[in-house]
Amino acid sequence: MSISTADYWDTYYPSLDESDRDELLGKGFSWTQWDHHGPDEGFLQQPDTALELGSGFGVHAAYLAMKGVRTTGVDISPVQHGRACRMWGDVPDLRFELEDVRDYLAETNETYDAIYSVWAASWFTNPAELVPLVRDRLNPGGVYAFSQAPAVEGCYGAQGMHVNGFKGKKGGIARWFYTPDMWNGILRNYGFLNVEAEIIEAPDPEDLGTLLVRAVVPPGG
Ligand SMILES: C[S@@+](CC[C@H](N)C(=O)[O-])C[C@H]1O[C@@H](n2cnc3c(N)ncnc32)[C@H](O)[C@@H]1O
């Protein structure tokens, strides 16, 4: 038996206290690793409906739903999905689904004004597979936005990582890294327009910044 992707993500954020709802919401909708730093939910251009890819314990999706956006969060980890359902189950217009985002996007009939991902599934899924699925589920004029760590200079494409060291059960995950210019080309290649991709500097410029990307489906679809 090896460690599956879902097993790995089940261990994410072990110190989360599910009763800290207000404190978590008070950090705002941040695309970076810092609270109230960089663009907020306005980066999604005021959608009526939104889909979060890799929603984890659900705070970003809950934040949006509380602002009146009908929101669905999808996550592959049963532990994170369970936390999200327990923590935000009483929030109107909010739903969580337990699934690999690729399967969800391929199977759903729903379409969205915004599809987004915060240091999550957009980073851990091959864009050649994911971007066309996202494109198909966005309404005309819809927005695809995501954040993740920037690439190490010179290291682009898929990068694998053993998740359990050298002893014990084997397991690996991959992440996809590109420069802002490369993301621009990838997204245009799949029919997106107005691509903006940049690295948001950390509050202390010595620290690692955040790659933030937004692209729009043409108004004609
Ligand atoms: C680093 S966590 C970030 C969670 C959340 N976006 C946040 O900011 O707290 C990455 C999340 O992506 C989810 N994830 C990774 N690959 C996925 C996939 N293929 N389908 C669905 N969820 C995925 C993981 O289960 C995990 O909850």
CSV table of C-alpha atoms and ligand atoms in Angstrom, one decimal:
chain,number,residue,atom,x,y,z
A,1,MET,CA,0.0,0.0,0.0
A,2,SER,CA,1.3,3.5,-0.8
A,3,ILE,CA,0.1,6.9,0.3
A,4,SER,CA,-2.6,8.3,-2.0
A,5,THR,CA,-3.1,12.0,-2.9
A,6,ALA,CA,-6.1,12.0,-0.6
A,7,ASP,CA,-4.2,10.4,2.3
A,8,TYR,CA,-1.5,13.0,1.9
A,9,TRP,CA,-3.9,15.9,2.0
A,10,ASP,CA,-5.8,14.4,5.0
A,11,THR,CA,-2.8,15.4,7.0
A,12,TYR,CA,-2.9,19.1,6.0
A,13,TYR,CA,-3.2,21.8,8.8
A,14,PRO,CA,-3.3,19.4,11.7
A,15,SER,CA,-3.5,22.3,14.2
A,16,LEU,CA,-6.8,23.7,12.8
A,17,ASP,CA,-9.3,24.5,15.6
A,18,GLU,CA,-12.7,24.1,14.0
A,19,SER,CA,-14.2,26.5,16.6
A,20,ASP,CA,-12.1,29.4,15.3
A,21,ARG,CA,-14.5,30.4,12.6
A,22,ASP,CA,-14.6,34.1,13.3
A,23,GLU,CA,-10.8,34.4,13.7
A,24,LEU,CA,-10.3,32.6,10.3
A,25,LEU,CA,-12.9,34.8,8.6
A,26,GLY,CA,-11.3,37.9,10.1
A,27,LYS,CA,-8.1,37.1,8.2
A,28,GLY,CA,-10.0,38.2,5.0
A,29,PHE,CA,-9.8,36.6,1.6
A,30,SER,CA,-6.1,36.4,0.9
A,31,TRP,CA,-4.5,34.8,-2.2
A,32,THR,CA,-1.1,35.0,-0.5
A,33,GLN,CA,0.2,33.4,2.7
A,34,TRP,CA,-0.3,36.6,4.7
A,35,ASP,CA,-3.6,38.0,6.0
A,36,HIS,CA,-5.0,41.1,4.3
A,37,HIS,CA,-2.1,41.2,1.9
A,38,GLY,CA,-2.4,41.7,-1.8
A,39,PRO,CA,-5.7,41.6,-3.8
A,40,ASP,CA,-8.8,40.2,-2.0
A,41,GLU,CA,-12.0,38.6,-3.3
A,42,GLY,CA,-12.5,41.6,-5.7
A,43,PHE,CA,-9.9,39.9,-7.9
A,44,LEU,CA,-12.7,37.5,-8.9
A,45,GLN,CA,-14.7,40.5,-10.4
A,46,GLN,CA,-17.9,40.1,-8.5
A,47,PRO,CA,-19.2,36.7,-9.6
A,48,ASP,CA,-22.7,35.5,-8.8
A,49,THR,CA,-21.5,31.9,-8.8
A,50,ALA,CA,-18.1,30.5,-7.9
A,51,LEU,CA,-16.3,27.1,-7.8
A,52,GLU,CA,-13.2,26.6,-5.6
A,53,LEU,CA,-10.7,23.9,-6.7
A,54,GLY,CA,-9.1,22.3,-3.6
A,55,SER,CA,-11.1,24.2,-1.0
A,56,GLY,CA,-9.5,22.5,2.0
A,57,PHE,CA,-11.3,23.3,5.2
A,58,GLY,CA,-13.4,25.8,3.3
A,59,VAL,CA,-12.7,29.2,4.7
A,60,HIS,CA,-12.3,31.0,1.3
A,61,ALA,CA,-15.5,29.4,0.0
A,62,ALA,CA,-17.4,30.3,3.2
A,63,TYR,CA,-16.1,33.9,3.0
A,64,LEU,CA,-17.4,34.3,-0.5
A,65,ALA,CA,-20.7,32.7,0.2
A,66,MET,CA,-21.2,35.1,3.2
A,67,LYS,CA,-20.7,37.9,0.7
A,68,GLY,CA,-23.6,36.6,-1.4
A,69,VAL,CA,-21.8,34.5,-4.0
A,70,ARG,CA,-23.3,31.0,-4.6
A,71,THR,CA,-20.2,28.9,-4.0
A,72,THR,CA,-19.2,25.3,-4.3
A,73,GLY,CA,-15.9,24.0,-2.9
A,74,VAL,CA,-14.4,20.7,-4.2
A,75,ASP,CA,-11.6,18.8,-2.4
A,76,ILE,CA,-10.1,15.4,-2.7
A,77,SER,CA,-9.4,14.9,1.0
A,78,PRO,CA,-12.1,13.3,3.2
A,79,VAL,CA,-10.6,14.9,6.3
A,80,GLN,CA,-10.6,18.5,4.8
A,81,HIS,CA,-14.1,17.9,3.3
A,82,GLY,CA,-15.4,16.8,6.7
A,83,ARG,CA,-13.9,19.8,8.4
A,84,ALA,CA,-15.5,22.2,5.7
A,85,CYS,CA,-18.9,20.6,6.1
A,86,ARG,CA,-18.8,20.8,9.9
A,87,MET,CA,-17.4,24.3,10.1
A,88,TRP,CA,-19.6,26.0,7.5
A,89,GLY,CA,-22.6,23.7,7.1
A,90,ASP,CA,-25.0,26.5,8.2
A,91,VAL,CA,-23.8,29.0,5.6
A,92,PRO,CA,-26.5,29.6,2.9
A,93,ASP,CA,-25.6,29.1,-0.7
A,94,LEU,CA,-22.5,27.1,0.1
A,95,ARG,CA,-21.9,23.5,-0.8
A,96,PHE,CA,-18.9,21.2,-0.5
A,97,GLU,CA,-18.1,18.2,-2.7
A,98,LEU,CA,-15.6,15.4,-2.0
A,99,GLU,CA,-14.0,14.6,-5.3
A,100,ASP,CA,-10.9,15.1,-7.5
A,101,VAL,CA,-11.4,18.4,-9.2
A,102,ARG,CA,-10.8,16.8,-12.6
A,103,ASP,CA,-13.7,14.4,-12.1
A,104,TYR,CA,-15.9,17.0,-10.7
A,105,LEU,CA,-15.3,19.4,-13.7
A,106,ALA,CA,-15.7,16.6,-16.2
A,107,GLU,CA,-19.0,15.3,-14.7
A,108,THR,CA,-20.9,18.4,-13.6
A,109,ASN,CA,-23.4,20.2,-15.8
A,110,GLU,CA,-23.1,23.4,-13.8
A,111,THR,CA,-21.2,26.5,-15.1
A,112,TYR,CA,-19.8,29.3,-13.0
A,113,ASP,CA,-18.9,33.0,-13.2
A,114,ALA,CA,-15.6,32.3,-11.4
A,115,ILE,CA,-13.4,29.3,-10.9
A,116,TYR,CA,-10.5,29.8,-8.5
A,117,SER,CA,-7.9,28.0,-6.4
A,118,VAL,CA,-5.8,29.2,-3.5
A,119,TRP,CA,-2.4,27.4,-3.3
A,120,ALA,CA,-4.3,24.2,-4.2
A,121,ALA,CA,-5.6,22.0,-7.0
A,122,SER,CA,-4.5,24.4,-9.8
A,123,TRP,CA,-1.0,24.0,-8.6
A,124,PHE,CA,-1.2,20.2,-8.0
A,125,THR,CA,-2.8,19.3,-11.4
A,126,ASN,CA,-1.3,19.2,-14.8
A,127,PRO,CA,-2.6,22.4,-16.6
A,128,ALA,CA,-2.9,20.5,-19.9
A,129,GLU,CA,-5.5,18.4,-18.2
A,130,LEU,CA,-7.1,21.0,-15.9
A,131,VAL,CA,-7.3,24.3,-17.9
A,132,PRO,CA,-9.5,22.9,-20.7
A,133,LEU,CA,-11.9,21.4,-18.1
A,134,VAL,CA,-12.0,24.8,-16.3
A,135,ARG,CA,-12.6,26.6,-19.6
A,136,ASP,CA,-15.6,24.4,-20.4
A,137,ARG,CA,-17.3,25.1,-17.0
A,138,LEU,CA,-16.9,28.9,-17.1
A,139,ASN,CA,-19.7,31.2,-18.3
A,140,PRO,CA,-18.9,33.7,-21.1
A,141,GLY,CA,-16.9,36.5,-19.5
A,142,GLY,CA,-16.1,34.1,-16.6
A,143,VAL,CA,-12.9,34.4,-14.6
A,144,TYR,CA,-10.3,31.7,-13.8
A,145,ALA,CA,-7.9,32.8,-11.0
A,146,PHE,CA,-5.4,31.0,-8.9
A,147,SER,CA,-2.4,31.5,-6.6
A,148,GLN,CA,0.6,29.3,-5.8
A,149,ALA,CA,4.3,29.5,-5.1
A,150,PRO,CA,6.4,31.0,-7.8
A,151,ALA,CA,8.8,28.8,-9.8
A,152,VAL,CA,12.4,28.4,-8.8
A,153,GLU,CA,14.3,30.1,-11.7
A,154,GLY,CA,15.1,27.7,-14.5
A,155,CYS,CA,12.8,24.9,-13.1
A,156,TYR,CA,9.6,24.7,-15.1
A,157,GLY,CA,6.9,22.1,-15.7
A,158,ALA,CA,6.0,19.2,-13.4
A,159,GLN,CA,8.0,18.7,-10.2
A,160,GLY,CA,7.5,15.6,-8.1
A,161,MET,CA,8.0,15.3,-4.4
A,162,HIS,CA,8.2,12.2,-2.2
A,163,VAL,CA,5.9,12.9,0.7
A,164,ASN,CA,7.1,10.4,3.2
A,165,GLY,CA,10.9,10.6,3.1
A,166,PHE,CA,12.9,7.5,2.2
A,167,LYS,CA,11.5,5.0,4.6
A,168,GLY,CA,8.0,3.7,5.2
A,169,LYS,CA,5.1,3.8,2.8
A,170,LYS,CA,5.9,5.4,-0.6
A,171,GLY,CA,3.9,8.3,-1.9
A,172,GLY,CA,4.3,11.2,-4.2
A,173,ILE,CA,2.6,14.4,-5.4
A,174,ALA,CA,3.5,16.7,-8.3
A,175,ARG,CA,3.3,20.4,-8.6
A,176,TRP,CA,3.4,22.5,-11.8
A,177,PHE,CA,5.6,25.6,-12.0
A,178,TYR,CA,5.8,28.2,-14.7
A,179,THR,CA,6.9,31.9,-15.0
A,180,PRO,CA,4.1,34.5,-15.4
A,181,ASP,CA,4.9,34.7,-19.1
A,182,MET,CA,4.6,31.0,-19.5
A,183,TRP,CA,1.2,31.1,-17.7
A,184,ASN,CA,0.1,33.8,-20.1
A,185,GLY,CA,0.9,31.6,-23.1
A,186,ILE,CA,-0.7,28.4,-21.5
A,187,LEU,CA,-4.0,30.2,-20.8
A,188,ARG,CA,-4.2,32.0,-24.1
A,189,ASN,CA,-3.6,28.7,-25.8
A,190,TYR,CA,-6.8,27.4,-24.2
A,191,GLY,CA,-8.8,30.4,-25.4
A,192,PHE,CA,-8.6,32.7,-22.4
A,193,LEU,CA,-8.1,36.5,-22.8
A,194,ASN,CA,-6.9,39.3,-20.6
A,195,VAL,CA,-4.4,37.1,-18.9
A,196,GLU,CA,-2.7,38.8,-15.9
A,197,ALA,CA,0.1,36.9,-14.2
A,198,GLU,CA,2.4,38.4,-11.6
A,199,ILE,CA,4.4,37.7,-8.5
A,200,ILE,CA,3.0,39.5,-5.5
A,201,GLU,CA,5.9,40.4,-3.2
A,202,ALA,CA,5.8,39.3,0.4
A,203,PRO,CA,5.4,41.9,3.1
A,204,ASP,CA,9.1,41.4,3.8
A,205,PRO,CA,10.6,41.2,0.3
A,206,GLU,CA,13.2,38.8,1.6
A,207,ASP,CA,10.4,36.2,1.9
A,208,LEU,CA,8.9,34.2,-1.0
A,209,GLY,CA,6.2,35.9,-2.9
A,210,THR,CA,3.0,34.5,-4.4
A,211,LEU,CA,2.3,33.9,-8.1
A,212,LEU,CA,-1.2,35.2,-8.8
A,213,VAL,CA,-2.9,34.6,-12.1
A,214,ARG,CA,-6.2,35.7,-13.6
A,215,ALA,CA,-7.7,35.0,-17.1
A,216,VAL,CA,-11.1,35.7,-18.6
A,217,VAL,CA,-13.3,33.7,-21.0
A,218,PRO,CA,-14.2,35.9,-24.1
A,219,PRO,CA,-17.7,37.5,-23.7
A,220,GLY,CA,-18.9,35.4,-26.6
A,221,GLY,CA,-17.9,32.1,-24.8
B,1,LIG,C1,-2.4,23.5,0.5
B,1,LIG,S1,-4.1,23.0,0.7
B,1,LIG,C2,-4.9,24.6,0.4
B,1,LIG,C3,-6.4,24.5,0.9
B,1,LIG,C4,-7.1,25.8,0.8
B,1,LIG,N1,-7.2,26.3,-0.6
B,1,LIG,C5,-6.5,26.9,1.7
B,1,LIG,O1,-6.0,27.9,1.2
B,1,LIG,O2,-6.6,26.7,2.9
B,1,LIG,C6,-4.3,22.2,-0.9
B,1,LIG,C7,-5.7,21.6,-1.0
B,1,LIG,O3,-5.9,21.1,-2.4
B,1,LIG,C8,-6.6,19.9,-2.4
B,1,LIG,N2,-6.3,19.2,-3.6
B,1,LIG,C9,-5.1,18.9,-4.1
B,1,LIG,N3,-5.2,18.2,-5.3
B,1,LIG,C10,-6.5,18.1,-5.5
B,1,LIG,C11,-7.3,17.5,-6.6
B,1,LIG,N4,-6.8,16.9,-7.6
B,1,LIG,N5,-8.7,17.6,-6.4
B,1,LIG,C12,-9.3,18.1,-5.3
B,1,LIG,N6,-8.6,18.7,-4.3
B,1,LIG,C13,-7.2,18.7,-4.4
B,1,LIG,C14,-6.0,19.2,-1.1
B,1,LIG,O4,-6.8,18.1,-0.7
B,1,LIG,C15,-5.9,20.3,-0.1
B,1,LIG,O5,-7.0,20.5,0.7
